[in-house]
mmCIF file of C-alpha atoms and ligand atoms in Angstrom:
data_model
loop_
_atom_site.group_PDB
_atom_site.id
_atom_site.type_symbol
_atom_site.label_atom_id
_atom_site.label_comp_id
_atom_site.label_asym_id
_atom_site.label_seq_id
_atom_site.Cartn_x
_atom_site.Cartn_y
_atom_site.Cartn_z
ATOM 1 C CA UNK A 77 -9.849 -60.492 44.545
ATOM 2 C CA UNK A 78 -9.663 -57.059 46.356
ATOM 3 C CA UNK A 79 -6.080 -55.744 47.061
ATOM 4 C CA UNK A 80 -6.434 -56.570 50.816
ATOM 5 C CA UNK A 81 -6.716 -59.992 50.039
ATOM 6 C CA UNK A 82 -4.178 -59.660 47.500
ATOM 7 C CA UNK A 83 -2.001 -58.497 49.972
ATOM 8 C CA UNK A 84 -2.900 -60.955 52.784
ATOM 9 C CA UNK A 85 -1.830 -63.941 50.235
ATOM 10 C CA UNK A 86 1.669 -62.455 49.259
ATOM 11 C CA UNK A 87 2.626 -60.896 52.594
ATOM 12 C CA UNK A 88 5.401 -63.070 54.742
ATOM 13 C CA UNK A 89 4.094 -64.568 57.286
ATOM 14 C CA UNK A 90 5.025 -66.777 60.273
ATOM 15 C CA UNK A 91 2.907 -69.441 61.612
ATOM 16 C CA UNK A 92 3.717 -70.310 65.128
ATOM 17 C CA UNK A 93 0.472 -72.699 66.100
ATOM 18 C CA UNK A 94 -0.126 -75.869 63.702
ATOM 19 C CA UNK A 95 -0.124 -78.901 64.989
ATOM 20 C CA UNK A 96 0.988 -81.234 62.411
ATOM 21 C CA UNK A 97 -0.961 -84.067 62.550
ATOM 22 C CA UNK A 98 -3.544 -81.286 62.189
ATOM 23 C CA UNK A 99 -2.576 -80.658 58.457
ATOM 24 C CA UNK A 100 -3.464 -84.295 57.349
ATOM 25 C CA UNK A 101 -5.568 -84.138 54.593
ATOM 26 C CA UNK A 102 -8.450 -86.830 54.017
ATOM 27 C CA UNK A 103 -6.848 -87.419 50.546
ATOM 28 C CA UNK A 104 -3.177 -88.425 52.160
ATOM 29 C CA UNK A 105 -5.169 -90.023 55.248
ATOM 30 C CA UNK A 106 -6.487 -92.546 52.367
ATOM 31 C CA UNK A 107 -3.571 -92.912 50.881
ATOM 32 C CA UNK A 108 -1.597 -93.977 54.329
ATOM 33 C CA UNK A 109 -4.371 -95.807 55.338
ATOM 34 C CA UNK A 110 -4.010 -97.851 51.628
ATOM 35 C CA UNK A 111 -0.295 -98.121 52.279
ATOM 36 C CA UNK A 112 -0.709 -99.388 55.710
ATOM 37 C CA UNK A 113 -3.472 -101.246 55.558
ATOM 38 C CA UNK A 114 -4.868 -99.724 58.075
ATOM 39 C CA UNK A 115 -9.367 -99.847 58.429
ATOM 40 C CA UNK A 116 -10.952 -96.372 58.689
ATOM 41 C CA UNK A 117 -14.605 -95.777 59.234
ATOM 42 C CA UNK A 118 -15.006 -93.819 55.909
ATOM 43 C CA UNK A 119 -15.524 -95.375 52.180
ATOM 44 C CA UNK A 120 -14.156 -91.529 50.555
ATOM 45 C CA UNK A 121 -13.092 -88.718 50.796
ATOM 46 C CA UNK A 122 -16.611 -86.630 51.220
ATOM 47 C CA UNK A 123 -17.139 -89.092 53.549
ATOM 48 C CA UNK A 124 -14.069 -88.133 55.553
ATOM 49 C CA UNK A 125 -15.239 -84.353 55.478
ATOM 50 C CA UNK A 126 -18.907 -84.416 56.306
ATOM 51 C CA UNK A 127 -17.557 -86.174 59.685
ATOM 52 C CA UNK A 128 -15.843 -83.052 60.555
ATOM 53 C CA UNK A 129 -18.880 -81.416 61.804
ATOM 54 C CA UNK A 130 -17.804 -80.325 66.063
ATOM 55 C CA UNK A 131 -19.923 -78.698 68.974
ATOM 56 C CA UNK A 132 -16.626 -78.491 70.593
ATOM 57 C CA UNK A 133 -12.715 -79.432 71.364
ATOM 58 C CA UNK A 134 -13.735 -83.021 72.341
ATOM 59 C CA UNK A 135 -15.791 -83.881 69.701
ATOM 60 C CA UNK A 136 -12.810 -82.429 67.563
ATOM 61 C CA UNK A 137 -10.209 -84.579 69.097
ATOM 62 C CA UNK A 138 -11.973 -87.738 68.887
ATOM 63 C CA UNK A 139 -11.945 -87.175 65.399
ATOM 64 C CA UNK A 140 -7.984 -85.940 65.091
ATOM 65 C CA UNK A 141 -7.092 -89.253 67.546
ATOM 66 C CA UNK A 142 -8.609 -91.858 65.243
ATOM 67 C CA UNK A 143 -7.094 -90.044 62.046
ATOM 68 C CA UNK A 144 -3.499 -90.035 63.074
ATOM 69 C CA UNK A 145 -3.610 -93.669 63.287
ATOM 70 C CA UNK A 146 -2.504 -93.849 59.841
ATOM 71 C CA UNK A 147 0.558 -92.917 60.026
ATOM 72 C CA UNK A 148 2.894 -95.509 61.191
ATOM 73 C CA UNK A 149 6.244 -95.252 59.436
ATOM 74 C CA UNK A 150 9.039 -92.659 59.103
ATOM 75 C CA UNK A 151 7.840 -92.047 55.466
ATOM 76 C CA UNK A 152 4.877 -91.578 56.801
ATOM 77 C CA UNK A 153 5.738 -88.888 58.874
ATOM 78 C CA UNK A 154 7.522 -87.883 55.994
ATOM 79 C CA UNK A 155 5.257 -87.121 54.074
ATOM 80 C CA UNK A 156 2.227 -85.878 55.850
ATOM 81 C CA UNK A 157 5.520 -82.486 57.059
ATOM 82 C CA UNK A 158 6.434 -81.938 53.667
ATOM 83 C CA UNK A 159 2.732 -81.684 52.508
ATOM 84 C CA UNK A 160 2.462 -79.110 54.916
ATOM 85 C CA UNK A 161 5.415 -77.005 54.110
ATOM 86 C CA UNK A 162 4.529 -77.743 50.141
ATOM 87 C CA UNK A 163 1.052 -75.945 51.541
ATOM 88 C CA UNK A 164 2.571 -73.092 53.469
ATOM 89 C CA UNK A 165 5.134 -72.406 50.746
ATOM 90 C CA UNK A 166 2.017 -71.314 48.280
ATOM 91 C CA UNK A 167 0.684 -69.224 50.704
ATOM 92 C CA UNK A 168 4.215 -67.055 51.471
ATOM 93 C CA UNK A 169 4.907 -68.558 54.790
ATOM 94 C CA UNK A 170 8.781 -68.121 55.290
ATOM 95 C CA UNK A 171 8.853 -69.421 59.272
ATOM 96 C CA UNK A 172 6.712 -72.004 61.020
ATOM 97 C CA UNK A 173 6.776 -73.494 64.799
ATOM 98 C CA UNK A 174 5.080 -76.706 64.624
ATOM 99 C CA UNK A 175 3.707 -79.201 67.180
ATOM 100 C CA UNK A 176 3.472 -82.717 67.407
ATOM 101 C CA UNK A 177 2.204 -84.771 69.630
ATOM 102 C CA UNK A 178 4.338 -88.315 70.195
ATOM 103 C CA UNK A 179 2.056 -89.721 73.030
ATOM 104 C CA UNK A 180 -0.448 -90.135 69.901
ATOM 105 C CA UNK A 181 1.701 -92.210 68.335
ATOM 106 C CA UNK A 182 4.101 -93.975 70.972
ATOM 107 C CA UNK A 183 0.557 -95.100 72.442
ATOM 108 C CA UNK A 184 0.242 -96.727 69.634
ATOM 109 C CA UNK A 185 3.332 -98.775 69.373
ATOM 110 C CA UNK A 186 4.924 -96.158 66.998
ATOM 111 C CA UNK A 187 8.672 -95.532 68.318
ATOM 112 C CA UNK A 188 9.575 -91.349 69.285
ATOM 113 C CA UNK A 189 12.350 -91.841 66.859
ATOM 114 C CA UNK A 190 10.389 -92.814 63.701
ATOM 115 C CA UNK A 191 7.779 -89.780 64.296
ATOM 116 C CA UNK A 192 10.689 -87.224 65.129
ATOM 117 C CA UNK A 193 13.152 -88.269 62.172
ATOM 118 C CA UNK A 194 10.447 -88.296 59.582
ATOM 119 C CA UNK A 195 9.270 -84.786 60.489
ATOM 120 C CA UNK A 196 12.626 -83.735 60.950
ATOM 121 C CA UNK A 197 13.575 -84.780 57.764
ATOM 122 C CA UNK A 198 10.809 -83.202 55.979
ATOM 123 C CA UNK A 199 11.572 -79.436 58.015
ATOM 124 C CA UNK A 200 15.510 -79.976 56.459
ATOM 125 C CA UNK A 201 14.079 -80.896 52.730
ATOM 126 C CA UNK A 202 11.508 -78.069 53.316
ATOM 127 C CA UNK A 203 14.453 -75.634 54.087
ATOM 128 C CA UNK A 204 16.167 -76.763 51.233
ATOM 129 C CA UNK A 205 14.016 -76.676 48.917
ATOM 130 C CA UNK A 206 11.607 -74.017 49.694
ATOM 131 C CA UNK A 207 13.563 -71.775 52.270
ATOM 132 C CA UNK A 208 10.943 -72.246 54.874
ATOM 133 C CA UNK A 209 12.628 -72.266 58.157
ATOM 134 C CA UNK A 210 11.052 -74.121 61.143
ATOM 135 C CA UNK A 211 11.103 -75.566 64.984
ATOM 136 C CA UNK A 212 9.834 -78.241 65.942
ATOM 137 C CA UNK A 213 7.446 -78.389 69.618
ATOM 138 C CA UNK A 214 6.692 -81.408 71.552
ATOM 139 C CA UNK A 215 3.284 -81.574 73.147
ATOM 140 C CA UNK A 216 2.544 -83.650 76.260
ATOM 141 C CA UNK A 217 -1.428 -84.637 76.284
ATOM 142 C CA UNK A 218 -3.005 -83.545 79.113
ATOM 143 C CA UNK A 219 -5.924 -85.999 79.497
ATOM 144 C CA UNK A 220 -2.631 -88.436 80.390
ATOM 145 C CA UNK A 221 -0.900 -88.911 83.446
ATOM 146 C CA UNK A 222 2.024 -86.750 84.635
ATOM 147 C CA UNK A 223 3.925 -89.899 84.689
ATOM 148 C CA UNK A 224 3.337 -90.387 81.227
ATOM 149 C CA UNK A 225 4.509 -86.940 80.309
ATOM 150 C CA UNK A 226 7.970 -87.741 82.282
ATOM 151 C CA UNK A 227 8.215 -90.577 80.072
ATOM 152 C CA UNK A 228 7.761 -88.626 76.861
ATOM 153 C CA UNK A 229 10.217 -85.774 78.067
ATOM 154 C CA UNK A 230 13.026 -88.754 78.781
ATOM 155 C CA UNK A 231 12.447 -90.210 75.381
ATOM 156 C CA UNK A 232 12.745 -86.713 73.724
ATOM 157 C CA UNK A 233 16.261 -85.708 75.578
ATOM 158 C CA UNK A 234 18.120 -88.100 72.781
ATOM 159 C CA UNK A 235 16.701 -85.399 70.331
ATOM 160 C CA UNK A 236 17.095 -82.105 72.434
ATOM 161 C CA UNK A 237 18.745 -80.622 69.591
ATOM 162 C CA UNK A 238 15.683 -80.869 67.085
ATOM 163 C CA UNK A 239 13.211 -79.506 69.841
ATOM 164 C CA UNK A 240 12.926 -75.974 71.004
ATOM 165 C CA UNK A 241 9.674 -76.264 73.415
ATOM 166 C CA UNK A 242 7.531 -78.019 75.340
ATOM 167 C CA UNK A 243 3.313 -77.277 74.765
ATOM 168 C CA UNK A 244 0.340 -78.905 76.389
ATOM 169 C CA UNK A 245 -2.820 -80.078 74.330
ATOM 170 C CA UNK A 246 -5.374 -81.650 74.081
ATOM 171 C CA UNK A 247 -8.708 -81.856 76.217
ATOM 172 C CA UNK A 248 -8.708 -78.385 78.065
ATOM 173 C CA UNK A 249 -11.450 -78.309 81.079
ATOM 174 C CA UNK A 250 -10.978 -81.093 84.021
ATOM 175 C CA UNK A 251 -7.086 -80.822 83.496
ATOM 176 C CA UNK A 252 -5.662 -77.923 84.803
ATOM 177 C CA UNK A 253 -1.724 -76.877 83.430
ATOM 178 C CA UNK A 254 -0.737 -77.037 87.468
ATOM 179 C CA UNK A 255 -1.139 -81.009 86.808
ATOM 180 C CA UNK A 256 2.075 -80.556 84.719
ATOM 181 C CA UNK A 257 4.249 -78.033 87.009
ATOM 182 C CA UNK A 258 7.172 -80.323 87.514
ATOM 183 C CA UNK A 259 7.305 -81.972 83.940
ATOM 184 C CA UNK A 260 7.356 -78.346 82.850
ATOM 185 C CA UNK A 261 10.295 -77.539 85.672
ATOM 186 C CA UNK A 262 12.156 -80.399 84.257
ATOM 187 C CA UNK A 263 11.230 -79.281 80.979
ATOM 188 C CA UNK A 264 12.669 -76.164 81.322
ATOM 189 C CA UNK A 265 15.953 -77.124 83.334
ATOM 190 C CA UNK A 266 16.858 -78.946 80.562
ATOM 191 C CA UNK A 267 17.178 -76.042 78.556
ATOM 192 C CA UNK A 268 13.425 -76.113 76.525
ATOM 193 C CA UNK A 269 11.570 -73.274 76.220
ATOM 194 C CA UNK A 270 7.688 -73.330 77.195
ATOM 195 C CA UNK A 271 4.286 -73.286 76.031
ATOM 196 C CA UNK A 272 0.768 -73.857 76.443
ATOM 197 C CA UNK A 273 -2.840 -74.446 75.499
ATOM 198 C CA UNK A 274 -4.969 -72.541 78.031
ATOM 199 C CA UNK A 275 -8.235 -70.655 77.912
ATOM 200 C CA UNK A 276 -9.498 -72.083 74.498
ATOM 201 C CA UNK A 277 -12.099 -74.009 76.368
ATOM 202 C CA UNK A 278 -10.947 -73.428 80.308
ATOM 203 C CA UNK A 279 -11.220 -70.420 82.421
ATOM 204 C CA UNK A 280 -9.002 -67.397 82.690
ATOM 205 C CA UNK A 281 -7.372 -69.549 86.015
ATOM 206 C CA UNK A 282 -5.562 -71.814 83.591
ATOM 207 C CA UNK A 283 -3.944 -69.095 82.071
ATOM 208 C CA UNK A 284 -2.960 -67.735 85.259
ATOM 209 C CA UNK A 285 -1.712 -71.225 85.999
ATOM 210 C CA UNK A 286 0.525 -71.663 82.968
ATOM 211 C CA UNK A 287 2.320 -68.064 83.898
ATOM 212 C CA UNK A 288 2.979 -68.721 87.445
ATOM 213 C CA UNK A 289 3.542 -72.661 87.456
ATOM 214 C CA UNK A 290 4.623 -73.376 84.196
ATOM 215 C CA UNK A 291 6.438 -70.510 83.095
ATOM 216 C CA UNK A 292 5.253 -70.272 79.538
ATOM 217 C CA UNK A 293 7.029 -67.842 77.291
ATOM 218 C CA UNK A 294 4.003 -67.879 74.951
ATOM 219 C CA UNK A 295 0.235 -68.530 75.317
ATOM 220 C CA UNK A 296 -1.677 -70.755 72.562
ATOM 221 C CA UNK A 297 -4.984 -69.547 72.150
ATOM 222 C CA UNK A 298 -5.622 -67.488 75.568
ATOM 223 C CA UNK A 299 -9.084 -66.204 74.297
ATOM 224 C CA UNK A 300 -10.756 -66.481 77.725
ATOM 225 C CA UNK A 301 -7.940 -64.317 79.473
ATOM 226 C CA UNK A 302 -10.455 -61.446 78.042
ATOM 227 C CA UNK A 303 -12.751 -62.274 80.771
ATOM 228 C CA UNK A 304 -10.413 -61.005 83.720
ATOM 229 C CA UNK A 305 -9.099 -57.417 83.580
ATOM 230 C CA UNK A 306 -6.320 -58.151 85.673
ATOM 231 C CA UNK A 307 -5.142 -60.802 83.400
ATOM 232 C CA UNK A 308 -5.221 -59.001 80.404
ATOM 233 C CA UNK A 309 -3.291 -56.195 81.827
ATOM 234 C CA UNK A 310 -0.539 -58.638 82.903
ATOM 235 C CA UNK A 311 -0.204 -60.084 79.479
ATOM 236 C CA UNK A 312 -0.154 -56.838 78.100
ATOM 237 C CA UNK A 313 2.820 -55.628 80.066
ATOM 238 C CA UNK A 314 4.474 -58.611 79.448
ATOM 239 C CA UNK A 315 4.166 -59.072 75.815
ATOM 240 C CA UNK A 316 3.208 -62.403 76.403
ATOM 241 C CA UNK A 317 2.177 -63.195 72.283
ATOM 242 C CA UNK A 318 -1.010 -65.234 71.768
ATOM 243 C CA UNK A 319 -1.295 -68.099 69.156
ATOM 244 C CA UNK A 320 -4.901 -67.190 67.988
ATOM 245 C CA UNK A 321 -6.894 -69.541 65.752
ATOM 246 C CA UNK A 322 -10.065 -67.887 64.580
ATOM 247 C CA UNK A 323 -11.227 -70.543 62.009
ATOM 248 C CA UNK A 324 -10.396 -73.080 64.905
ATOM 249 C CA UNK A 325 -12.862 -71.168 67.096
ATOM 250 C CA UNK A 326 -15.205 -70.482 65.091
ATOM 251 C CA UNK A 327 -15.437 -74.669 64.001
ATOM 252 C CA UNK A 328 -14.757 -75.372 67.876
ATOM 253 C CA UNK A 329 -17.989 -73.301 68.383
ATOM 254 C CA UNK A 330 -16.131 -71.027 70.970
ATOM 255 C CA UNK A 331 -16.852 -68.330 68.674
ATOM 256 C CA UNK A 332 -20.323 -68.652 66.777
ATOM 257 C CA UNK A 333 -19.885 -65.631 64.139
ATOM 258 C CA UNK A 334 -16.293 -64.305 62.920
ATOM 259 C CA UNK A 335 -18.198 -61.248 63.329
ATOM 260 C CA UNK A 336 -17.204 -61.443 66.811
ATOM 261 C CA UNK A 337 -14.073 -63.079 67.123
ATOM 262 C CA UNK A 338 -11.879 -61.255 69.551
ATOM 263 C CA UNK A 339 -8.507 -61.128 67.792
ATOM 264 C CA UNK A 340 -9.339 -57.023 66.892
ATOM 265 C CA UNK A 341 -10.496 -56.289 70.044
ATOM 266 C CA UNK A 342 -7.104 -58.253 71.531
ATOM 267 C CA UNK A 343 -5.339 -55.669 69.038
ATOM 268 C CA UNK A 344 -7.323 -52.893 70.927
ATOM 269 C CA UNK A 345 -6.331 -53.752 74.080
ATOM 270 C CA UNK A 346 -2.310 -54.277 73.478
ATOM 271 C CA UNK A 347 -2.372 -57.662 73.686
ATOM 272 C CA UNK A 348 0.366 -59.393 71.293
ATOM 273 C CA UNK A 349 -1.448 -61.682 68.996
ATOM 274 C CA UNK A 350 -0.686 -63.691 65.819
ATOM 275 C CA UNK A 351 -2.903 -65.498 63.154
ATOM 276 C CA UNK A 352 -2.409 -69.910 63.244
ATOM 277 C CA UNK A 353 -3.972 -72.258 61.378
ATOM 278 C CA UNK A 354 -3.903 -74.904 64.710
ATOM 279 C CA UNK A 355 -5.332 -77.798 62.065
ATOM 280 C CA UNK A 356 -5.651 -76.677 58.904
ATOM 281 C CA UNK A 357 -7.143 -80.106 57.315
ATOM 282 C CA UNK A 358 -10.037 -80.143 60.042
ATOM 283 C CA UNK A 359 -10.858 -76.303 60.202
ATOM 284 C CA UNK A 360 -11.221 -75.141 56.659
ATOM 285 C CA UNK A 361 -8.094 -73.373 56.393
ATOM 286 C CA UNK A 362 -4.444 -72.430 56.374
ATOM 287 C CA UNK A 363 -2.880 -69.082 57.898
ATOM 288 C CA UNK A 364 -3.920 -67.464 54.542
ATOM 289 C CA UNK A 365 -7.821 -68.118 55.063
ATOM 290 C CA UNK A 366 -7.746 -67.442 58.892
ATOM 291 C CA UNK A 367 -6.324 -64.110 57.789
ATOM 292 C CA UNK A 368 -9.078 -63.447 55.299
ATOM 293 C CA UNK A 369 -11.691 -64.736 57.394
ATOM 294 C CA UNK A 370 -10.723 -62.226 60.291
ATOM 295 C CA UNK A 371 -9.735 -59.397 57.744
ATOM 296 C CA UNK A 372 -13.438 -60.097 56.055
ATOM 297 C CA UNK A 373 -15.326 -60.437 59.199
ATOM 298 C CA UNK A 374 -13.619 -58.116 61.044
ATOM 299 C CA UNK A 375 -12.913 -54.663 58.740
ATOM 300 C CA UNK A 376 -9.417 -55.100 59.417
ATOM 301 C CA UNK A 377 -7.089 -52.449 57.331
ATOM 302 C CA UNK A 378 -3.677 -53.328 56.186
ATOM 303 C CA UNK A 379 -1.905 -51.746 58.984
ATOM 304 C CA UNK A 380 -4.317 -54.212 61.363
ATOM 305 C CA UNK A 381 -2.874 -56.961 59.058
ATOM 306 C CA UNK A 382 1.006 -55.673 59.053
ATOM 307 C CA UNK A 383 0.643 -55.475 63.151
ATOM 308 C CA UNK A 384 -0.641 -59.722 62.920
ATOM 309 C CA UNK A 385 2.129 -60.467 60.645
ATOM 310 C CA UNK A 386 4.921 -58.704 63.129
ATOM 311 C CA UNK A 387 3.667 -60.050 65.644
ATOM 312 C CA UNK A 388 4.141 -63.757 64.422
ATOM 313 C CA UNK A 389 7.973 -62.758 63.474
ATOM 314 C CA UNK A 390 8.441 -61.277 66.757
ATOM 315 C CA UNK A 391 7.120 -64.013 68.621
ATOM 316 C CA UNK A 392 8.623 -66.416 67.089
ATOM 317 C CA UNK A 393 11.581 -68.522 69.157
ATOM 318 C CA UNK A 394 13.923 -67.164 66.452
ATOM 319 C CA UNK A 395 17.399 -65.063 67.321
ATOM 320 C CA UNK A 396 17.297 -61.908 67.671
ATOM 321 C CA UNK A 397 19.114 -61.880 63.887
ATOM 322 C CA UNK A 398 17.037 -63.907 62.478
ATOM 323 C CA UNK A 399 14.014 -61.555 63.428
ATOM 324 C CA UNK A 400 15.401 -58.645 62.001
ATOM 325 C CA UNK A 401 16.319 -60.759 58.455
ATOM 326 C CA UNK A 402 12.033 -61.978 58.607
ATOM 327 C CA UNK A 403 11.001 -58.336 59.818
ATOM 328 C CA UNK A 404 12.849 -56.814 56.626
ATOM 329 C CA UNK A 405 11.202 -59.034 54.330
ATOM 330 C CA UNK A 406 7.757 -57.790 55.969
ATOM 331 C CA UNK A 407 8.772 -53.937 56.154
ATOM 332 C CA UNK A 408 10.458 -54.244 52.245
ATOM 333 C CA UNK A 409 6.739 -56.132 51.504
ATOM 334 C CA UNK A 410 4.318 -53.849 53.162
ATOM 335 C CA UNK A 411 6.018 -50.403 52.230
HETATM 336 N N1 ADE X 509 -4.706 -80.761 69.595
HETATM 337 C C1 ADE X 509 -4.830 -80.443 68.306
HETATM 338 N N2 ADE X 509 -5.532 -79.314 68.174
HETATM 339 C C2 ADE X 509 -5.853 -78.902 69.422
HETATM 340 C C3 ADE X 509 -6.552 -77.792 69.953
HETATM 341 N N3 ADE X 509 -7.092 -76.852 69.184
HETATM 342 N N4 ADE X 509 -6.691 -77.711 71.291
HETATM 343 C C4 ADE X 509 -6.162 -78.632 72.084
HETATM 344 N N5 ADE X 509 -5.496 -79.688 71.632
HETATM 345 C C5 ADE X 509 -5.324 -79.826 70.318
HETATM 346 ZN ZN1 ZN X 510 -3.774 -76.067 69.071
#
């Protein structure tokens, strides 16, 4: 292993883009699906991973929809969080903001309550036993009404407490982030910070659209804001942090060689970005490999690296305290 790499594995590191259903692993997937009794279209495991094979987002999500419909119970939930944090504790992640997506599973006849308590109480054990500290942010699902995202929000306001944000996901192009303006008003009123998918598949307009109608204090993805000048200079002297995903791109064919994913040339323009993982059990990787893959492809130094990791911390929806504790651990690691 060369002492970059080295490096990249033991550094601290936040992750603040993972969606958790994301993270489940064909070998859990059987396992719920066992438990359950629940029919999926595989007979193994190498079954399960020569399916994940995309041309882009859609074909992705098909895949991610039908695979979440193991998990039905709280223990369910449970389990697939801990395995996560288990994950991200081997790979020296001390902070993660993680996304779920309830309309997945209330669709399905699965209660809010039983998906938020079981992740919940996986982030509490994962605290306690591992130190990993976490937030939890709801997604609405943008192919679905705006009706059906006030619905969500008014089942979530019993567990305010356990959310910090609101996000958008799911199918980017044909549903534009203005279609959720006064969700993400009521959103906010309510005291929830804000976030969004945008220009991952869908033009540099989105993006516009999630600054100016839904007030996002952080931008997932945001790759195709490097098409517009203006834009990038507005995000730029905003610090508005990106939630980049290169081995997500690259599978999601928006990038076709690592050799050219933008996150270095974001660097180069002042643009605040930070590695993700987005879904780790689809895309080949955790944050550790979309670190290496970039640092590989890329010719990223350590100081390149130091500026990703700060980033994360600094974007994180942490207090200002709890910053400066993470950002110590990274200054007392990298000097
Ligand atoms: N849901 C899970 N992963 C996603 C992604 N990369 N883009 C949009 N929605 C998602
Ligand atoms: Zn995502």
């Amino acid at each position: 292993m060369t002492e970059l790499n080295r490096f990249i594995r033991e550094m601290p590191k936040a992750e603040l883009h993972l969606h958790i259903e994301g993270s489940l692993e064909p070998e859990l997937m059987f396992a719920l699906a066992r438990r359950n009794n629940i029919e999926i279209p595989y007979r193994n495991v190498d079954e399960v991973r020569a399916a994940y094979q995309f041309s882009n987002l859609q074909d992705f999500l098909d895949i991610y929809y039908q695979g979440m419909s193991v998990l039905k119970t709280e223990q369910d939930f449970y389990d697939l969080t801990l395995a996560y944090i288990a994950h991200i504790h081997e790979q020296n992640v001390i902070h993660t903001e993680i996304f779920f997506d309830p309309q997945g599973h209330t669709d399905r006849g699965v209660p809010f309550a039983t998906v938020i308590n079981g992740i919940s109480s996986a982030l509490k054990d994962g605290r306690e036993k591992f130190g990993i500290t976490s937030k939890l942010i709801m997604c609405f699902l943008r192919h679905l009404s705006e009706e059906a995202a006030f619905e969500t929000l008014k089942q979530a306001l019993p567990h305010r407490d356990q959310i910090i944000a609101v996000g958008l996901d799911s199918s980017e192009v044909g549903f534009p982030p203005s279609k959720f303006e006064r969700v993400f008003e009521k959103a906010k009123s309510e005291g929830f910070l804000a976030v969004a998918h945008a220009g991952e598949e869908g033009p540099p307009e989105y993006v516009y659209e999630t600054l100016d109608l839904l007030k996002i204090d952080r931008l997932d993805h945001g790759n195709r804001a490097l098409e517009d000048d203006a834009l990038v200079k507005r995000l730029v002297e905003s610090q508005m942090a990106l939630t980049v995903c290169p081995l997500s791109n690259y599978k999601l064919a928006g990038v076709t060689d690592m050799r050219t994913h933008p996150i270095k040339r974001m660097l180069d323009l002042g643009l605040k970005a930070t590695v993700n993982s987005d879904d780790p059990a689809y895309f080949g990787g955790y944050v550790n490999e979309n670190y290496l893959a970039i640092s590989e492809s890329l010719n990223l130094t350590k100081d390149d690296i130091l500026i990703l990791a700060r980033n994360g911390f600094e974007a994180s929806f942490c207090t200002a305290d709890e910053k400066q504790t993470m950002l110590a651990k990274l200054d007392a690691f990298g000097s």
